[in-house]
Short mmCIF file of C-alpha atoms in Angstrom, two decimals:
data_model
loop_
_atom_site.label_atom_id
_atom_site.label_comp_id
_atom_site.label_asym_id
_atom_site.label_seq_id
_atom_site.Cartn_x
_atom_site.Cartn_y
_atom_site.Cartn_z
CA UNK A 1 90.88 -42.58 47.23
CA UNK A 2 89.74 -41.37 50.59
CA UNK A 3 87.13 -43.58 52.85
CA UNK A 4 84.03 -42.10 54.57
CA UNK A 5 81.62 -43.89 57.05
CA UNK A 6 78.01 -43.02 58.13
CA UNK A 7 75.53 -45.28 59.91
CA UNK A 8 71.74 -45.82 61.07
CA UNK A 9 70.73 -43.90 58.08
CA UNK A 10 67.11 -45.34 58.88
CA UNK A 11 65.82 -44.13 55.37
CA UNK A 12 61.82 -44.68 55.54
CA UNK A 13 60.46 -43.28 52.03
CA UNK A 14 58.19 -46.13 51.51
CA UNK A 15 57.15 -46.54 55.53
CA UNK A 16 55.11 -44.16 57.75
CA UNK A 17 58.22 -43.72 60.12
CA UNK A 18 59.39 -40.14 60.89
CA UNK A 19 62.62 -39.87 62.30
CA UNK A 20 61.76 -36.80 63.66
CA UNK A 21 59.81 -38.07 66.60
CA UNK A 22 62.95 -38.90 67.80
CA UNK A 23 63.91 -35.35 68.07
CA UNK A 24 63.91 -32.04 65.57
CA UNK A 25 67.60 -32.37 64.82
CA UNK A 26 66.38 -35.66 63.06
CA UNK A 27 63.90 -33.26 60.71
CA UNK A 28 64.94 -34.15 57.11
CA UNK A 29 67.59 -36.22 58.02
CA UNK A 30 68.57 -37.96 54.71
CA UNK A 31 68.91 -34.26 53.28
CA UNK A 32 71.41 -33.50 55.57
CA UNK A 33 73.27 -36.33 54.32
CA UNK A 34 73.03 -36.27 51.14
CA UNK A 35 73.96 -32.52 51.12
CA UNK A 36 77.24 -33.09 52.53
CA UNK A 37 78.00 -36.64 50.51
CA UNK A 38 77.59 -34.96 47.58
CA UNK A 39 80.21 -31.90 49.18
CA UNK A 40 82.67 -34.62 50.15
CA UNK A 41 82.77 -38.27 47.90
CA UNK A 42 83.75 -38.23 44.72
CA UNK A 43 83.29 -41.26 42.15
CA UNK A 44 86.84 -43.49 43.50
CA UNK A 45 86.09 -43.13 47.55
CA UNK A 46 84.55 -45.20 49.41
CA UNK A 47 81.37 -44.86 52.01
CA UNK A 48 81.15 -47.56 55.04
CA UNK A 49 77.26 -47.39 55.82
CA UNK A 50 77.58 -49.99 59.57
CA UNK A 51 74.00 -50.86 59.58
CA UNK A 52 70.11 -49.53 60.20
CA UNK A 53 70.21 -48.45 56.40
CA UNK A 54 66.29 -48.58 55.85
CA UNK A 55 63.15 -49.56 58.22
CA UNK A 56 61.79 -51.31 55.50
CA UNK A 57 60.22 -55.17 56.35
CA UNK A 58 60.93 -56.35 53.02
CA UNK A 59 63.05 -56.47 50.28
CA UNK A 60 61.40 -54.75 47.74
CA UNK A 61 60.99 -51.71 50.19
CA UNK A 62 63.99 -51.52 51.10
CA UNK A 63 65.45 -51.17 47.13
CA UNK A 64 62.99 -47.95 47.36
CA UNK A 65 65.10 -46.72 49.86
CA UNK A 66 68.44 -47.65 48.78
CA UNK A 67 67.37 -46.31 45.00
CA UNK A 68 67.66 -42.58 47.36
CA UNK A 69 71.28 -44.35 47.52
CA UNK A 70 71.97 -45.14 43.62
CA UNK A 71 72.97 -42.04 41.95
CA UNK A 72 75.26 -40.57 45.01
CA UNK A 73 78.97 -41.01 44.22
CA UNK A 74 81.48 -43.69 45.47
CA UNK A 75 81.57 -47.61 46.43
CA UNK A 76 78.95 -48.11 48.95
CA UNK A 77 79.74 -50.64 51.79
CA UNK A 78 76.63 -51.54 53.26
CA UNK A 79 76.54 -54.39 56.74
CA UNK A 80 72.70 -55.31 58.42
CA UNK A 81 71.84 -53.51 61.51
CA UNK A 82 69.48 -54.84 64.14
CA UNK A 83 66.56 -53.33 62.43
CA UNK A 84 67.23 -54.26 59.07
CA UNK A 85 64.96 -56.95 58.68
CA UNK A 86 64.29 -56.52 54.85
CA UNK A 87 68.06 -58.39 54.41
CA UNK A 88 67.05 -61.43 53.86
CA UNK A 89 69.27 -63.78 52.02
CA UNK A 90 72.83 -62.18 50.64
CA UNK A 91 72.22 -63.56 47.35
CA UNK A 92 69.26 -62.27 46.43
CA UNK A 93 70.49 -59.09 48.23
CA UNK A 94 73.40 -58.79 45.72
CA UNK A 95 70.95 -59.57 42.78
CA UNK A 96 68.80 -56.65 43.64
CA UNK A 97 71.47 -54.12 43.96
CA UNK A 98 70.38 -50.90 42.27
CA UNK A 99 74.02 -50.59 40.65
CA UNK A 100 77.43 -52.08 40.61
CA UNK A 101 78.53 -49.08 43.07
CA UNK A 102 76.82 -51.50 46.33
CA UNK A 103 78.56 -54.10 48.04
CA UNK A 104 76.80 -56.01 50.68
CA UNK A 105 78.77 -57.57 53.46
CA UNK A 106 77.35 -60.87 55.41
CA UNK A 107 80.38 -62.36 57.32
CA UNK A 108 82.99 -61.68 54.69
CA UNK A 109 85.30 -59.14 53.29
CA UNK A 110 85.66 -56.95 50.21
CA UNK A 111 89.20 -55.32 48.67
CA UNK A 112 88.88 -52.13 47.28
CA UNK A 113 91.87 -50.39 46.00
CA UNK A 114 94.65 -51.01 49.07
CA UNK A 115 91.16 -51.38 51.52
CA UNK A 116 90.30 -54.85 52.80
CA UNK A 117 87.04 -53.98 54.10
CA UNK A 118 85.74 -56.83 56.65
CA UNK A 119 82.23 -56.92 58.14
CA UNK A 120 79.45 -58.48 60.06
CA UNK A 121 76.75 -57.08 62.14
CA UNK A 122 78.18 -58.21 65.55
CA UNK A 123 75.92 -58.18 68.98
CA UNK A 124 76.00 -56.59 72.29
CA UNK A 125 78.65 -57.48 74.67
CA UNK A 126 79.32 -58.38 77.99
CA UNK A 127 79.48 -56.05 80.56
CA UNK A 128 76.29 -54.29 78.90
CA UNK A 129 73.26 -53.46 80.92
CA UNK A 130 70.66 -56.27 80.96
CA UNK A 131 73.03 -58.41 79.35
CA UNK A 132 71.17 -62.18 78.79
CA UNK A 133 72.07 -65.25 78.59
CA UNK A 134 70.92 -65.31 75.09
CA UNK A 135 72.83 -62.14 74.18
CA UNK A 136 76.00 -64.60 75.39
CA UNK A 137 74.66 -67.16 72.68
CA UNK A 138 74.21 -64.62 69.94
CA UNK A 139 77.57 -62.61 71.15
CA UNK A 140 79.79 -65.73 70.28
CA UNK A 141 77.82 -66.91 67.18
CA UNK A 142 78.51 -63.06 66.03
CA UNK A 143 82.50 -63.02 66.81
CA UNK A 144 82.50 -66.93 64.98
CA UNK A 145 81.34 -65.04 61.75
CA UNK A 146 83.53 -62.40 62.41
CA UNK A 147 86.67 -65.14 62.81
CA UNK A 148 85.22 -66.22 59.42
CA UNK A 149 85.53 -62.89 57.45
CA UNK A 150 88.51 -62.92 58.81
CA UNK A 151 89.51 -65.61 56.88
CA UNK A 152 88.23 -64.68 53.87
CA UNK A 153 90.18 -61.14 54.21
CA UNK A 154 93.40 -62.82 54.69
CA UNK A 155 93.17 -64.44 50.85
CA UNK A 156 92.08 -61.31 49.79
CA UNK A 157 95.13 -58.99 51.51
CA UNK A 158 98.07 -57.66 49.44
CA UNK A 159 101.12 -56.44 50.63
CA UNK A 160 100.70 -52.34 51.89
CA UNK A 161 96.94 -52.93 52.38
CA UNK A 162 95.18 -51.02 54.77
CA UNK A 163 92.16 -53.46 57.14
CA UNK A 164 89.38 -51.73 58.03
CA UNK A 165 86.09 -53.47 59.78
CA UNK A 166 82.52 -52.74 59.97
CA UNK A 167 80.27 -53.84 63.11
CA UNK A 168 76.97 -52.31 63.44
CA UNK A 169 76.79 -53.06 67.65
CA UNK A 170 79.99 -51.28 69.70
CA UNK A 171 82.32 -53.96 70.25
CA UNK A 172 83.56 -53.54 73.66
CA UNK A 173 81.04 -51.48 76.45
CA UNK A 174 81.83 -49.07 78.28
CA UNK A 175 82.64 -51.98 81.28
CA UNK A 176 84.85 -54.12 79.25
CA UNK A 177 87.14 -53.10 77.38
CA UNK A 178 88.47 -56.63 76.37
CA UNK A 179 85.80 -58.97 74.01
CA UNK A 180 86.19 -61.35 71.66
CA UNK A 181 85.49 -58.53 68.92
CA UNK A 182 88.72 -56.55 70.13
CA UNK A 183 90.92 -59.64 70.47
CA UNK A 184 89.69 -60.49 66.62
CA UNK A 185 90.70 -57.14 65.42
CA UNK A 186 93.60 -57.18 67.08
CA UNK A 187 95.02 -60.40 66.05
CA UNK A 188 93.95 -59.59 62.48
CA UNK A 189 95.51 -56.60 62.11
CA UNK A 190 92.99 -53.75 61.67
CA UNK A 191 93.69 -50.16 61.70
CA UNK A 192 90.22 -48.71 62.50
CA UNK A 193 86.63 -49.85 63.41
CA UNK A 194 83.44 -47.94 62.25
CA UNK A 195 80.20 -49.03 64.22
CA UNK A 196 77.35 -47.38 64.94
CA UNK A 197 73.80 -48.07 66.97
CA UNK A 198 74.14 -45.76 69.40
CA UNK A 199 71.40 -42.69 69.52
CA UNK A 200 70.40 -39.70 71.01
CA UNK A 201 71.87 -38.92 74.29
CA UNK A 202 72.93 -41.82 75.23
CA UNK A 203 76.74 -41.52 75.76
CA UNK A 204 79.26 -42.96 74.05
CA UNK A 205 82.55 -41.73 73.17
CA UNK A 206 82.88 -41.17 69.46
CA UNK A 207 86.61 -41.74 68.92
CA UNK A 208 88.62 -44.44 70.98
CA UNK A 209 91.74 -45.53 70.67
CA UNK A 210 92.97 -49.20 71.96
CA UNK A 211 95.86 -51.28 71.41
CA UNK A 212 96.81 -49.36 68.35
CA UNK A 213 93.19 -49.68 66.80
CA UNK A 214 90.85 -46.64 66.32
CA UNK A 215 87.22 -47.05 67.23
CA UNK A 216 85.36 -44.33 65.40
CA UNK A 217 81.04 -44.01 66.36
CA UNK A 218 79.30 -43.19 63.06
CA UNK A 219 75.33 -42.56 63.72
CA UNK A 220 74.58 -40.51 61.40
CA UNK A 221 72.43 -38.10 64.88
CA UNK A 222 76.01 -38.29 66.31
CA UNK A 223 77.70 -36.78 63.93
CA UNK A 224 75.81 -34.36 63.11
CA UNK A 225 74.52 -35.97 59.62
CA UNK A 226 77.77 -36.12 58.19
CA UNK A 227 79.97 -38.68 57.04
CA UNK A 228 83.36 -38.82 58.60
CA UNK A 229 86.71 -38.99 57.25
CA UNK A 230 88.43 -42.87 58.06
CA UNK A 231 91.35 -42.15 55.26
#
């Protein structure tokens, strides 16, 4: 079983919303992806998809999208980005999944073969430019439901298994190194970190390593439209 991880797929098939205004490379996108899933995943693997899946506004768009999702091989990991404002409810969210090869993380955890997969969406963190006092209330409610999944993974652990967590937002910038996401990962024993939310040219570096912990960026612009390798 290996374990892939692509983000900010920012599928649009039912919206007006080219991704290609946001440069050429962008310039059927999704094929690009989908090309080299279909190269690398087989049935058993795993893909970690850390937020911005579709720009849909509701629901019902956004199963349009993740339909383009369905028939592509492997368990699909899927946490909310800051533009996914179709998700709406985790219950109903789980109800509507096109297939049993989805699994929707809100502040919890999944196991999948010797993977305890724990995720939430997370927020930006301190240090950041422009960083509010309102980002500071968001920022903690974010690592509380992160302390929370955390929970829920430990029932879920076995002995040999591998901890792996989602965040859509980096969890440290590039000014501090040390946040309460870190700390949490830390103390919980996690191996590696997919995130994503970072585009374009803004930099960011795309593998980290901290305390042990690798930090690996996975917009799907950044890397080229292909998923990357976690295990």
């Amino acid at each position: 079983m290996n374990v892939y991880a692509i983000s900010d797929l920012h599928l649009s098939f039912t919206s007006d919303k080219p991704m290609d205004v946001f440069g050429g490379n962008w310039e059927g996108h999704f094929e690009k992806i989908k090309s080299d899933w279909l190269e690398k995943v087989d049935k058993d693997d795993i893909v970690l998809i850390a937020g911005d899946i579709s720009w849909a506004m509701k629901l019902d768009d956004a199963i349009t999208d993740l339909n383009e999702l369905a028939n592509l091989p492997g368990k699909k990991v899927f946490i909310r980005g800051n533009h996914d404002y179709w998700w709406n409810g985790i219950t109903k969210l789980r109800d509507r999944a096109p297939n049993d090869s989805f699994v929707f993380l809100q502040t919890g955890a999944v196991r999948i073969g010797d993977f305890v997969i724990v995720g939430s969406r997370g927020w930006t963190c301190p240090g950041s430019t422009d960083y509010t006092e309102q980002d500071q209330k968001l920022y903690l409610r974010e690592a509380e439901r992160f302390r929370l999944a955390f929970l829920e993974a430990e029932k879920l652990r076995q002995e040999g298994d591998k901890t792996v967590a989602m965040i859509h937002y980096p969890p440290f910038g590039l000014k501090s190194e040390k946040t309460l996401f870190t700390d949490l990962f830390e103390t919980n024993g996690v191996e590696k970190v997919v995130f994503g939310h970072i585009h374009g040219l803004a930099y960011f570096p795309m593998k980290t390593e901290r305390r042990g912990i690798e930090y690996l960026l996975t917009s799907c612009d950044k890397t080229a439209f292909r998923l990357i390798k976690i295990y």
